CSV table of C-alpha atoms in Angstrom, one decimal:
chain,number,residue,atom,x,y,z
A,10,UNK,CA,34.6,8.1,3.0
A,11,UNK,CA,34.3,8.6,-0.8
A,12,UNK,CA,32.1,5.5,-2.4
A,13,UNK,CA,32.5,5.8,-6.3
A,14,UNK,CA,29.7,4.2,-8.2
A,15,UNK,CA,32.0,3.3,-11.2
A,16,UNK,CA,35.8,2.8,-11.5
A,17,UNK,CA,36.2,2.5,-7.4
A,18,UNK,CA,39.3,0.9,-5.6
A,19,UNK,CA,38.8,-2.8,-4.7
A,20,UNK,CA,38.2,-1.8,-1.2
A,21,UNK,CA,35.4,0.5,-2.2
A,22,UNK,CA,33.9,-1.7,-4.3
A,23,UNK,CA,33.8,-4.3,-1.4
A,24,UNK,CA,32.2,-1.7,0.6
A,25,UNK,CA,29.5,-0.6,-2.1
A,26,UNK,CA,28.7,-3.9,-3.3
A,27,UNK,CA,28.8,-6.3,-0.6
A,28,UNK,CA,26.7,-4.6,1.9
A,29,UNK,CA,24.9,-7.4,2.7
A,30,UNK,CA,27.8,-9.0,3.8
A,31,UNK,CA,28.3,-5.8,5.6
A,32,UNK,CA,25.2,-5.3,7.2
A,33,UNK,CA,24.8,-8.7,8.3
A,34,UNK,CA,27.9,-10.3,8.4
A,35,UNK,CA,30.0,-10.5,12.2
A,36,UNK,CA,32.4,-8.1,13.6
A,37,UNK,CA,30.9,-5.2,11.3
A,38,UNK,CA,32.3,-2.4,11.5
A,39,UNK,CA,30.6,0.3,9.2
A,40,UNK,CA,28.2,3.0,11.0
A,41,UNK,CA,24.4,2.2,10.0
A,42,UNK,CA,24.3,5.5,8.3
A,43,UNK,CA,27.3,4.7,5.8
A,44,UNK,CA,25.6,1.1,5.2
A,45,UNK,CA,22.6,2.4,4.9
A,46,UNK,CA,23.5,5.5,2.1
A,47,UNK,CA,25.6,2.5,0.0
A,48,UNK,CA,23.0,0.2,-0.4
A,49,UNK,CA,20.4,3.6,-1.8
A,50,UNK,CA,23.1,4.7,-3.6
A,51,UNK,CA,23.9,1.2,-5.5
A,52,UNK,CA,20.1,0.8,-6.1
A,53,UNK,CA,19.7,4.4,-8.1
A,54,UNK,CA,22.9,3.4,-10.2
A,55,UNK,CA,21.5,0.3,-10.6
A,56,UNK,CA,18.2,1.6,-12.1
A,57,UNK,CA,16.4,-0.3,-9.3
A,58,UNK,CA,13.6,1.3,-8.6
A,59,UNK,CA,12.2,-1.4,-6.3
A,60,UNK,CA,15.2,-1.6,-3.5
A,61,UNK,CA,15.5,2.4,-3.4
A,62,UNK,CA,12.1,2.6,-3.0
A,63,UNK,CA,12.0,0.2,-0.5
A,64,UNK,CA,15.3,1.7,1.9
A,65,UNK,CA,13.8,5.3,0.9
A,66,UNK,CA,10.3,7.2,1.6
A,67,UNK,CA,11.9,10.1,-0.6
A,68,UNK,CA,12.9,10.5,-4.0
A,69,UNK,CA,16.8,11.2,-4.7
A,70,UNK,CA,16.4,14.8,-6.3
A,71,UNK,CA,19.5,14.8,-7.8
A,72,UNK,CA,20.9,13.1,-11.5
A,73,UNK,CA,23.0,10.3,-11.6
A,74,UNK,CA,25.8,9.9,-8.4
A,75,UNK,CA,29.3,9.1,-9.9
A,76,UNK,CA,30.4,8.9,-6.3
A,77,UNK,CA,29.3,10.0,-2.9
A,78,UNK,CA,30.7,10.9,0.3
A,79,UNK,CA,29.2,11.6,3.8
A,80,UNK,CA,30.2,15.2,5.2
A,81,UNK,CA,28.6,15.1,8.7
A,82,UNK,CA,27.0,12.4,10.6
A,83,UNK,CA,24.5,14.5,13.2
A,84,UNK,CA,23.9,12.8,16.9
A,85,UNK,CA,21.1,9.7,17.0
A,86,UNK,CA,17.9,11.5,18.9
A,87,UNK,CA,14.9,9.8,20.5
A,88,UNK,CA,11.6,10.6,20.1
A,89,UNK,CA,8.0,9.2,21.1
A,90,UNK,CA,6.1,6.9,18.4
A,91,UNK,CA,3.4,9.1,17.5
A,92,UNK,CA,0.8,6.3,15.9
A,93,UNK,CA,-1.1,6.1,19.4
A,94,UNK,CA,-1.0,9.8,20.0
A,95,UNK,CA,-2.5,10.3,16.6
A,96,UNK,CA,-5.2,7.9,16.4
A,97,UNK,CA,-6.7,9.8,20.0
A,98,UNK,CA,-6.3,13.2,18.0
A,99,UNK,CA,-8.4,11.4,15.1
A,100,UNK,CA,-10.6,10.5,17.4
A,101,UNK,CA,-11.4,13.8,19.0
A,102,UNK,CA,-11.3,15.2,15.8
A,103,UNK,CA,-13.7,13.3,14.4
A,104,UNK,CA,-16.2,13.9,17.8
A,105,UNK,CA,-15.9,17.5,16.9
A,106,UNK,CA,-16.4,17.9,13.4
A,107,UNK,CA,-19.9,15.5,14.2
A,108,UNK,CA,-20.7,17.6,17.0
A,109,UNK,CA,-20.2,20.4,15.1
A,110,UNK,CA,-22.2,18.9,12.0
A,111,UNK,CA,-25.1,18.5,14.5
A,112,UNK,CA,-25.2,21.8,15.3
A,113,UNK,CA,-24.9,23.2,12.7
A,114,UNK,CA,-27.8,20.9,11.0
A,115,UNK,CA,-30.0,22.1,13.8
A,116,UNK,CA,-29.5,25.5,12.7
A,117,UNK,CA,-30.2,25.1,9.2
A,118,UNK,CA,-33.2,23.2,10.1
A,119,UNK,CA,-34.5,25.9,12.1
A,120,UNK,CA,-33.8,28.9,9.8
A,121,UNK,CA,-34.9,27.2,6.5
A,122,UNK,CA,-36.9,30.1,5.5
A,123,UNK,CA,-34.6,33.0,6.4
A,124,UNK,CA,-31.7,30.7,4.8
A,125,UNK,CA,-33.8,30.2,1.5
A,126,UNK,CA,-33.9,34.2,1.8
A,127,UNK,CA,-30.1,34.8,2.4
A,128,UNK,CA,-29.5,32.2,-0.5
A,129,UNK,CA,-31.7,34.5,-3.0
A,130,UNK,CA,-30.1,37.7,-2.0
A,131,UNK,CA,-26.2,36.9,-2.5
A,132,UNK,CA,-26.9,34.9,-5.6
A,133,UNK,CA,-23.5,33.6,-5.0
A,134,UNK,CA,-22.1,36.9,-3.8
A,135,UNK,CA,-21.2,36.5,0.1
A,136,UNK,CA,-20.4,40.3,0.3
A,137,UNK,CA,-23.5,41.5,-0.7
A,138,UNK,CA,-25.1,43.6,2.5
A,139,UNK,CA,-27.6,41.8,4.7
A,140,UNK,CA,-29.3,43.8,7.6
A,141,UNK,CA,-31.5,43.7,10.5
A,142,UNK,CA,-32.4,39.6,12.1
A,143,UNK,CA,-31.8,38.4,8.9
A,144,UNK,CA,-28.1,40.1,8.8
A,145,UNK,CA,-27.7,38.1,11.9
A,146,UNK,CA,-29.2,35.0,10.8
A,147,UNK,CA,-27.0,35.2,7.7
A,148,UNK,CA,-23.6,36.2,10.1
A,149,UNK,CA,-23.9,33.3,12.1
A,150,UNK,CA,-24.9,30.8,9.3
A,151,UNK,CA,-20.9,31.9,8.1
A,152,UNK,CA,-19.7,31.6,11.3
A,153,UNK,CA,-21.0,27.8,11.3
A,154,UNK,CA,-20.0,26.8,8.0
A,155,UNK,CA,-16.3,28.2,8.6
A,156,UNK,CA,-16.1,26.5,11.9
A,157,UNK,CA,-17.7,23.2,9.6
A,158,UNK,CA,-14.6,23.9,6.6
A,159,UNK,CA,-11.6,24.1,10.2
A,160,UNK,CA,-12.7,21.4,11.8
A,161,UNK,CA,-12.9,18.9,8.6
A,162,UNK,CA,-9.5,20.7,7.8
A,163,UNK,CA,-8.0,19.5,11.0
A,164,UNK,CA,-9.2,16.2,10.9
A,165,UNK,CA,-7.7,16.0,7.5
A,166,UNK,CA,-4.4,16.7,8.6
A,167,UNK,CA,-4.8,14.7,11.3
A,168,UNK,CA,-5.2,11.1,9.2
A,169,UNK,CA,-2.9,12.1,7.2
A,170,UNK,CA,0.0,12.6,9.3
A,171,UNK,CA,-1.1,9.1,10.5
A,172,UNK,CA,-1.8,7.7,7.7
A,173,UNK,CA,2.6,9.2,6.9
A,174,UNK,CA,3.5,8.0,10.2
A,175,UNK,CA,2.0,4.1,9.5
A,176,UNK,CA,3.8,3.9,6.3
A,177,UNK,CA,7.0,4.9,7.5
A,178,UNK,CA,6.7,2.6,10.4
A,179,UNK,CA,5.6,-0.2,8.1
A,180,UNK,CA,9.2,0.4,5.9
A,181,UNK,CA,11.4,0.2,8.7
A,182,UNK,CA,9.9,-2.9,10.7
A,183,UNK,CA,11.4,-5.8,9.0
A,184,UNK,CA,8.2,-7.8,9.4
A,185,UNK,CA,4.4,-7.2,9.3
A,186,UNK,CA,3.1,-6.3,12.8
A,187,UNK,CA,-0.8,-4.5,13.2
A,188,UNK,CA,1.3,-0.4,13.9
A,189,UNK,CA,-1.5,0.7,15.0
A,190,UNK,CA,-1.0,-1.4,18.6
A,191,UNK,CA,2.8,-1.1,19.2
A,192,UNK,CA,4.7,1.5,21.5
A,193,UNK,CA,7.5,2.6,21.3
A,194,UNK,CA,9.9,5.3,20.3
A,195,UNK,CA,11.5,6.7,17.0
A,196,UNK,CA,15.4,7.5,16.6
A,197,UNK,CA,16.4,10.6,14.1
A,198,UNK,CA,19.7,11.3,12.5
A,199,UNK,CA,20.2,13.8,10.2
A,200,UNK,CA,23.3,13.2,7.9
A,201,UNK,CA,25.1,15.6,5.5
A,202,UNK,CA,26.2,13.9,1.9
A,203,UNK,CA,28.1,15.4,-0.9
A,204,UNK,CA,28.1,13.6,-4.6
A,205,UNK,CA,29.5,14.4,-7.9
A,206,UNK,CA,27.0,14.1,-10.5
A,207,UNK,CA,28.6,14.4,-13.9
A,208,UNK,CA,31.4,16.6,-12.7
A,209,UNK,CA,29.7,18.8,-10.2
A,210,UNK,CA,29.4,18.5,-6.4
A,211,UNK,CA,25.9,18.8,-4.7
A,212,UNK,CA,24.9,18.7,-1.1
A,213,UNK,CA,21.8,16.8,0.9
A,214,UNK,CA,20.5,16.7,4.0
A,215,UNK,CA,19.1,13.2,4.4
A,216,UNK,CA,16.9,12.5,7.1
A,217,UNK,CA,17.1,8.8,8.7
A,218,UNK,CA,14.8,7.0,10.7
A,219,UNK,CA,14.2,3.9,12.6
A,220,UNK,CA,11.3,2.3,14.7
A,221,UNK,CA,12.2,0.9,18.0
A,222,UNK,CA,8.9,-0.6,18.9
A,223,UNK,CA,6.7,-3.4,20.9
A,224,UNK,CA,4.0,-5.5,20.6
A,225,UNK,CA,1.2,-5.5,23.4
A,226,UNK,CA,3.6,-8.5,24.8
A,227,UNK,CA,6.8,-6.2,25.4
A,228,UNK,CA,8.2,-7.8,22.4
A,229,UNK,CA,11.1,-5.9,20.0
A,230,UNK,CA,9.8,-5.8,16.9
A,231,UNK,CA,13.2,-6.1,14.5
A,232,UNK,CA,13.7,-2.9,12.5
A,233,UNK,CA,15.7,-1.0,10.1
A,234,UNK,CA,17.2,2.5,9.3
A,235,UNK,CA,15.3,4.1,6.4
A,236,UNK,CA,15.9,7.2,4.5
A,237,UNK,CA,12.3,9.5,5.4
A,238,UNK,CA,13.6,13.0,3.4
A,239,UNK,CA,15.9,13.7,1.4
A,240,UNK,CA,16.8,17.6,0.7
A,241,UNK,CA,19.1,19.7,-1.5
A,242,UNK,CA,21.4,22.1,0.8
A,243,UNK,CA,23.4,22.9,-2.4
């Protein structure tokens, strides 16, 4: 299917315009994917900044769409809901980085002198030569803070790949429900879309996702396809 966002046949225009007719309406027919890509492709051409954002975690890269067409719809895949795996990682995270921060207090605390030393010596320059106890002192002071800077890396990463995977789970449920205590799993589906933007064709590989989850009651939680990426092939 070609969807033009300007002088379409009836038909099309039916199909861009009227999705919620389409999405909602009985005996639909049109695959989530299609109804999905009309109603972000209608909001860009219609300067609405507010509904794309809303059906899209990504940006559209491109310039303006004069019409679109989907190339390759990929296979729906399942995966696990990750926000209760995370929030465990956090967890451990954060016991290691202030176990770590213990330990390495201790240290400093009992090497304050020889530290104070170190310091004077480098003057700011960590590859200036250090022998004998003090050498060693000063070997395993680095060791500690590296350990320190990887382990407040990690837990970095950590929140904010939950902190991603909250938002994008709060966009696709269709009402407000505390993410952190659902279950549940994720479906995928890659799909391949070609436009013409003023007179050239481009590619993308947009990435869709939904959130088939539960509350703590074994309640669905009604949910949407959403767009998470959005990437130039072309």
């Amino acid at each position: 299917m070609t969807a033009s966002l300007r002088a379409a046949p009836r038909g099309f225009r039916t199909a861009l315009f009227g999705f919620a007719v389409a999405a909602f309406g009985a005996g639909c027919s049109s695959p989530p994917e299609e109804t999905l890509l009309s109603q972000f492709f209608r909001a860009l051409a219609a300067e609405d900044r507010v509904s794309a954002a809303g059906l899209s975690m990504a940006g559209f890269p491109g310039g303006p769409v004069e019409s679109w067409e989907i190339l390759e719809s990929g296979m729906v895949t399942e995966g696990p809901y990750r926000v209760p795996e995370l929030r465990q990682e956090e967890t451990d995270a954060e016991a290691a980085r202030d176990e770590q921060f213990k330990i390495f207090y201790d240290f400093r605390q009992g090497n304050q002198d020889a530290l104070g030393r170190i310091l004077d010596r480098r003057d700011g320059n960590l590859d200036v030569p250090i022998g004998g106890r003090l050498g060693e002192i000063a070997a395993e002071w680095d060791a500690h803070a590296a350990e320190r800077r990887r382990l407040v890396s990690s837990l970095s990463e950590v929140q904010m790949a939950l902190d991603e995977e909250r938002r994008r789970a709060q966009r696709s449920l269709l009402r407000e429900a505390p993410v952190d205590y659902l279950t549940g799993n994720i479906s995928e589906q890659e799909v391949l879309v070609r436009t013409m933007e003023e007179g050239a064709a481009r590619e993308y590989r947009f990435a869709l996702i939904r959130y088939d989850l539960q509350n703590q009651q074994g309640t669905a939680v009604p949910a949407r396809w959403i767009i998470a990426a959005i990437e130039p092939t072309t």
